[in-house]
């Protein structure tokens, strides 16, 4: 299956380093394709979020990754989402991380809408000087 790509947005701090924002690009949910988020696990700590703006309810399935076989023994995780805005934080990276640092997601049911991904930048904090 050729998965749709969801671009990972990383937060950027303002000049006072008091607020950080990310501008995330929407990807339309295609149940038949599923999705992949390249670089999802490159963000700081457990700051990776998937946002599903669903126009119809269904399930989001976080696929077990191949980076840490001893961590993914629990397999895939299916999370029910309702119509509306759903914010999902990935807490156990080892369970879902692929060797290339991506996160794979499948969709089940009549789910429709948009999906986004964002997280806190890791490393030296870039600053938005505008």
Backbone as JSON, one array per atom type, in Angstrom:
{
  "sequence": "XXXXXXXXXXXXXXXXXXXXXXXXXXXXXXXXXXXXXXXXXXXXXXXXXXXXXXXXXXXXXXXXXXXXXXXXXXXXXXXXXXXXXXXXXXXXXXXXXXXXXXXXXXXXXXXXXXXXXXXXXXXXXXXXXX",
  "N": [[0.85, -1.17, 0.0], [0.58, 2.17, -0.87], [1.28, 4.65, 1.19], [-0.26, 7.73, 2.29], [1.46, 10.8, 2.78], [2.01, 12.51, 5.76], [3.02, 15.58, 6.75], [5.4, 16.39, 9.21], [5.15, 18.84, 11.61], [7.17, 21.1, 13.35], [7.5, 22.85, 16.4], [8.16, 26.37, 16.7], [9.86, 28.79, 18.45], [8.9, 32.02, 19.76], [10.52, 35.3, 19.8], [10.86, 35.91, 22.5], [11.0, 33.49, 23.63], [8.81, 32.44, 24.89], [6.51, 31.43, 23.89], [5.72, 28.83, 21.67], [5.06, 27.9, 18.34], [3.49, 25.93, 15.81], [2.95, 25.45, 12.39], [0.87, 23.44, 10.9], [0.43, 21.25, 8.15], [-2.44, 20.12, 6.44], [-3.52, 16.8, 5.72], [-5.57, 14.89, 3.71], [-7.64, 12.34, 4.92], [-7.43, 9.09, 3.74], [-8.9, 6.18, 3.72], [-8.27, 3.79, 2.38], [-5.56, 4.09, 1.82], [-4.04, 4.67, 4.14], [-1.56, 6.24, 6.27], [1.68, 7.83, 6.58], [4.07, 9.27, 8.75], [6.84, 10.87, 8.24], [9.84, 11.28, 10.13], [8.59, 11.53, 12.59], [9.43, 10.67, 15.11], [11.63, 12.19, 15.69], [11.25, 14.4, 17.15], [11.27, 16.24, 20.31], [11.48, 14.36, 23.31], [8.46, 12.97, 24.49], [6.78, 14.41, 22.71], [5.3, 14.19, 20.42], [2.42, 14.63, 18.5], [-0.65, 13.6, 17.04], [-3.18, 14.94, 15.18], [-6.53, 14.63, 14.53], [-8.96, 15.81, 12.55], [-11.95, 15.07, 12.31], [-14.62, 14.49, 10.11], [-16.32, 12.45, 10.1], [-16.83, 9.77, 12.33], [-14.56, 7.12, 13.39], [-11.84, 4.77, 13.4], [-8.45, 5.23, 14.35], [-5.5, 3.69, 13.65], [-2.57, 3.01, 15.16], [0.33, 1.78, 13.93], [2.37, -1.01, 14.78], [5.83, -0.58, 15.1], [9.09, -1.24, 13.53], [11.53, -0.69, 14.65], [12.32, -1.3, 17.27], [12.09, -4.3, 18.18], [11.61, -5.66, 20.65], [10.01, -3.9, 21.98], [7.67, -3.55, 20.56], [5.91, -5.65, 20.92], [3.33, -5.57, 21.77], [1.87, -4.92, 19.61], [-0.3, -3.42, 17.11], [-2.24, -0.43, 17.8], [-5.49, 0.5, 18.18], [-7.46, 3.36, 18.09], [-10.44, 4.85, 18.92], [-12.06, 7.54, 17.34], [-14.04, 10.48, 17.49], [-16.45, 12.41, 15.59], [-15.22, 15.58, 14.88], [-12.63, 17.5, 16.51], [-9.78, 15.71, 17.36], [-7.15, 15.07, 19.49], [-4.24, 13.31, 19.68], [-1.73, 11.97, 21.6], [1.36, 10.44, 21.24], [2.7, 8.22, 23.38], [4.38, 6.0, 23.89], [7.06, 5.57, 22.32], [8.8, 3.5, 21.41], [7.13, 1.4, 20.77], [5.87, 2.04, 18.37], [7.69, 3.14, 16.56], [9.36, 3.19, 13.45], [12.27, 1.88, 11.72], [13.24, 3.91, 10.11], [12.46, 6.16, 11.45], [9.87, 6.94, 11.14], [6.25, 7.09, 11.59], [3.6, 4.9, 11.18], [0.21, 4.88, 10.15], [-3.04, 3.54, 10.1], [-6.46, 3.59, 8.94], [-9.76, 2.89, 10.0], [-13.09, 1.95, 9.32], [-15.76, 4.31, 8.75], [-14.37, 6.66, 8.82], [-13.52, 10.02, 8.1], [-11.98, 13.06, 6.96], [-9.4, 15.3, 8.04], [-5.87, 14.99, 8.74], [-3.19, 15.79, 10.9], [0.21, 16.39, 12.06], [2.38, 17.14, 14.75], [5.09, 18.39, 16.82], [7.4, 19.13, 19.53], [10.34, 20.86, 18.81], [13.49, 19.23, 18.71], [16.75, 19.54, 20.12], [18.93, 22.39, 19.52], [17.05, 25.25, 20.01], [15.18, 26.61, 17.48], [14.4, 29.98, 16.55], [11.74, 32.14, 15.81], [12.2, 35.01, 14.21], [10.52, 37.04, 13.4]],
  "CA": [[0.0, 0.0, 0.0], [1.29, 3.45, -0.9], [0.69, 5.49, 2.24], [-0.23, 9.18, 2.14], [2.46, 11.4, 3.67], [1.61, 13.6, 6.65], [4.23, 16.32, 7.09], [5.6, 16.67, 10.63], [5.41, 20.26, 11.9], [7.87, 21.29, 14.61], [7.24, 24.17, 16.97], [9.17, 27.4, 16.57], [9.65, 29.74, 19.55], [8.94, 33.45, 19.47], [11.79, 35.88, 20.24], [10.98, 35.9, 23.96], [11.03, 32.07, 23.97], [7.7, 32.24, 25.81], [5.47, 30.69, 23.17], [6.19, 28.17, 20.46], [3.93, 27.53, 17.49], [3.75, 25.11, 14.63], [1.93, 25.54, 11.35], [0.78, 22.08, 10.38], [-0.26, 21.08, 6.87], [-3.48, 19.08, 6.48], [-3.55, 15.7, 4.75], [-6.9, 14.29, 3.7], [-7.66, 10.92, 5.31], [-7.86, 8.13, 2.72], [-8.93, 4.9, 4.44], [-7.6, 2.75, 1.58], [-4.11, 4.31, 1.75], [-3.32, 4.83, 5.39], [-0.67, 7.4, 6.26], [2.98, 7.73, 7.23], [4.58, 10.56, 9.19], [8.3, 10.81, 8.3], [10.47, 12.1, 11.15], [7.72, 11.72, 13.74], [10.12, 10.39, 16.37], [12.79, 13.06, 15.83], [10.89, 15.52, 18.03], [11.73, 16.13, 21.69], [10.82, 13.51, 24.29], [7.17, 12.43, 24.05], [5.99, 15.57, 22.3], [4.65, 13.95, 19.13], [0.97, 14.6, 18.51], [-1.41, 13.42, 15.81], [-4.47, 15.61, 15.3], [-7.49, 14.17, 13.53], [-10.15, 16.66, 12.45], [-12.82, 14.08, 11.66], [-15.99, 14.84, 9.74], [-17.06, 11.23, 10.4], [-16.11, 8.96, 13.33], [-13.94, 5.87, 12.96], [-10.7, 4.39, 14.21], [-7.08, 5.5, 13.92], [-4.69, 2.55, 14.09], [-1.13, 3.24, 15.2], [0.93, 0.5, 13.55], [3.59, -1.41, 15.48], [7.02, -0.29, 14.3], [10.11, -2.28, 13.41], [12.81, -0.2, 15.17], [12.64, -1.95, 18.55], [11.21, -5.47, 18.24], [11.21, -6.05, 22.01], [9.07, -2.9, 22.46], [6.42, -3.54, 19.81], [5.21, -6.93, 21.06], [1.91, -5.32, 21.99], [1.25, -4.8, 18.29], [-0.98, -2.19, 16.72], [-3.17, 0.14, 18.77], [-6.63, 1.15, 17.54], [-8.06, 4.39, 18.94], [-11.68, 5.37, 18.36], [-12.17, 9.0, 17.31], [-15.39, 10.97, 17.21], [-16.49, 13.54, 14.67], [-14.7, 16.75, 15.55], [-11.18, 17.59, 16.66], [-9.23, 14.7, 18.25], [-5.71, 15.24, 19.67], [-3.69, 12.05, 20.16], [-0.31, 12.06, 21.91], [2.02, 9.13, 21.24], [3.47, 8.14, 24.62], [5.35, 4.9, 23.89], [7.69, 5.63, 21.01], [9.38, 2.23, 21.02], [6.08, 0.5, 20.26], [5.38, 2.42, 17.05], [8.73, 3.72, 15.71], [9.99, 2.4, 12.39], [13.72, 2.08, 11.64], [13.53, 5.19, 9.45], [11.96, 7.23, 12.3], [8.5, 7.3, 10.77], [5.09, 6.5, 12.25], [2.58, 4.48, 10.22], [-1.16, 4.95, 10.67], [-4.13, 3.05, 9.26], [-7.78, 4.09, 9.29], [-10.77, 1.84, 9.93], [-14.47, 2.42, 9.42], [-16.21, 5.38, 7.85], [-13.66, 7.88, 9.18], [-13.2, 10.97, 7.03], [-11.53, 14.33, 7.49], [-8.0, 15.7, 7.84], [-4.93, 14.57, 9.77], [-2.02, 16.65, 11.07], [1.17, 15.9, 13.06], [3.31, 18.16, 15.19], [5.82, 18.11, 18.05], [8.37, 20.12, 19.98], [11.64, 20.72, 18.16], [14.57, 18.69, 19.54], [18.04, 20.17, 19.85], [18.96, 23.83, 19.69], [15.73, 25.79, 19.7], [15.13, 27.67, 16.47], [13.56, 31.09, 16.98], [11.1, 32.9, 14.75], [12.61, 36.39, 14.44], [9.6, 37.97, 12.73]],
  "C": [[0.9, 1.23, 0.0], [0.61, 4.39, 0.1], [0.76, 6.97, 1.86], [0.74, 9.74, 3.17], [1.85, 12.56, 4.44], [2.89, 14.3, 7.07], [4.27, 16.64, 8.59], [5.93, 18.14, 10.8], [6.09, 20.34, 13.27], [7.65, 22.71, 15.09], [8.45, 25.08, 16.82], [8.87, 28.46, 17.62], [9.64, 31.18, 19.05], [10.23, 34.02, 20.05], [11.94, 35.92, 21.75], [11.1, 34.48, 24.5], [9.96, 31.77, 25.03], [6.59, 31.4, 25.2], [6.11, 30.05, 21.95], [4.97, 27.76, 19.65], [4.41, 26.68, 16.33], [2.61, 25.32, 13.65], [1.91, 24.2, 10.65], [-0.02, 22.05, 9.08], [-1.24, 19.92, 6.97], [-3.25, 18.04, 5.38], [-4.93, 15.08, 4.85], [-6.79, 12.8, 4.03], [-8.21, 10.09, 4.15], [-7.76, 6.74, 3.37], [-8.14, 3.83, 3.69], [-6.09, 2.88, 1.6], [-3.4, 4.21, 3.08], [-2.4, 6.04, 5.27], [0.66, 7.05, 6.91], [3.42, 9.14, 7.59], [6.1, 10.45, 9.3], [8.83, 11.73, 9.4], [9.65, 12.31, 12.41], [8.48, 11.59, 15.06], [11.4, 11.21, 16.55], [12.49, 14.25, 16.74], [11.29, 15.21, 19.47], [10.84, 15.23, 22.54], [9.53, 12.9, 23.74], [6.26, 13.56, 23.57], [5.3, 15.39, 20.95], [3.14, 13.82, 19.26], [0.44, 14.34, 17.11], [-2.77, 14.06, 16.07], [-5.35, 15.13, 14.16], [-8.72, 15.07, 13.62], [-11.15, 15.85, 11.63], [-14.2, 14.65, 11.35], [-16.91, 13.64, 9.94], [-16.2, 10.38, 11.35], [-15.55, 7.68, 12.71], [-12.8, 5.53, 13.89], [-9.4, 4.77, 13.53], [-6.24, 4.38, 14.5], [-3.22, 2.92, 14.0], [-0.47, 1.88, 14.99], [2.2, 0.24, 14.37], [4.78, -1.18, 14.56], [8.0, -1.44, 14.29], [11.46, -1.86, 14.0], [13.25, -0.95, 16.42], [11.73, -3.15, 18.75], [10.77, -5.87, 19.64], [10.16, -5.09, 22.57], [7.71, -2.99, 21.76], [5.62, -4.84, 19.92], [3.72, -6.75, 21.33], [1.16, -5.11, 20.68], [0.64, -3.43, 18.04], [-1.9, -1.71, 17.84], [-4.25, 0.91, 18.01], [-7.28, 2.11, 18.53], [-9.3, 4.92, 18.24], [-11.66, 6.9, 18.42], [-13.59, 9.38, 16.93], [-15.32, 12.06, 16.14], [-16.08, 14.77, 15.46], [-13.19, 16.67, 15.65], [-10.7, 16.61, 17.73], [-7.71, 14.88, 18.3], [-5.17, 13.98, 20.34], [-2.19, 12.21, 20.38], [0.28, 10.66, 21.97], [2.99, 9.09, 22.42], [4.58, 7.09, 24.59], [6.0, 4.8, 22.52], [8.18, 4.27, 20.53], [8.37, 1.27, 20.4], [5.77, 0.79, 18.79], [6.46, 2.9, 16.09], [9.25, 2.72, 14.69], [11.48, 2.74, 12.34], [14.09, 3.4, 10.99], [12.99, 6.39, 10.25], [10.54, 7.67, 12.01], [7.47, 6.6, 11.66], [4.09, 6.14, 11.17], [1.22, 4.42, 10.89], [-2.1, 4.36, 9.64], [-5.43, 3.64, 9.77], [-8.8, 2.99, 9.08], [-12.15, 2.46, 10.08], [-14.75, 3.54, 8.43], [-15.51, 6.7, 8.14], [-13.35, 8.72, 7.94], [-12.74, 12.25, 7.69], [-10.08, 14.59, 7.15], [-7.16, 15.2, 9.0], [-3.71, 15.49, 9.72], [-1.07, 15.97, 12.06], [2.08, 17.05, 13.45], [3.99, 17.73, 16.49], [6.81, 19.2, 18.35], [9.73, 19.83, 19.36], [12.68, 20.18, 19.15], [15.88, 19.36, 19.16], [17.99, 21.65, 20.12], [17.65, 24.41, 19.2], [15.83, 26.85, 18.62], [14.16, 28.75, 16.95], [13.02, 31.81, 15.76], [11.37, 34.38, 15.02], [11.71, 37.41, 13.77], [8.91, 38.86, 13.71]]
}
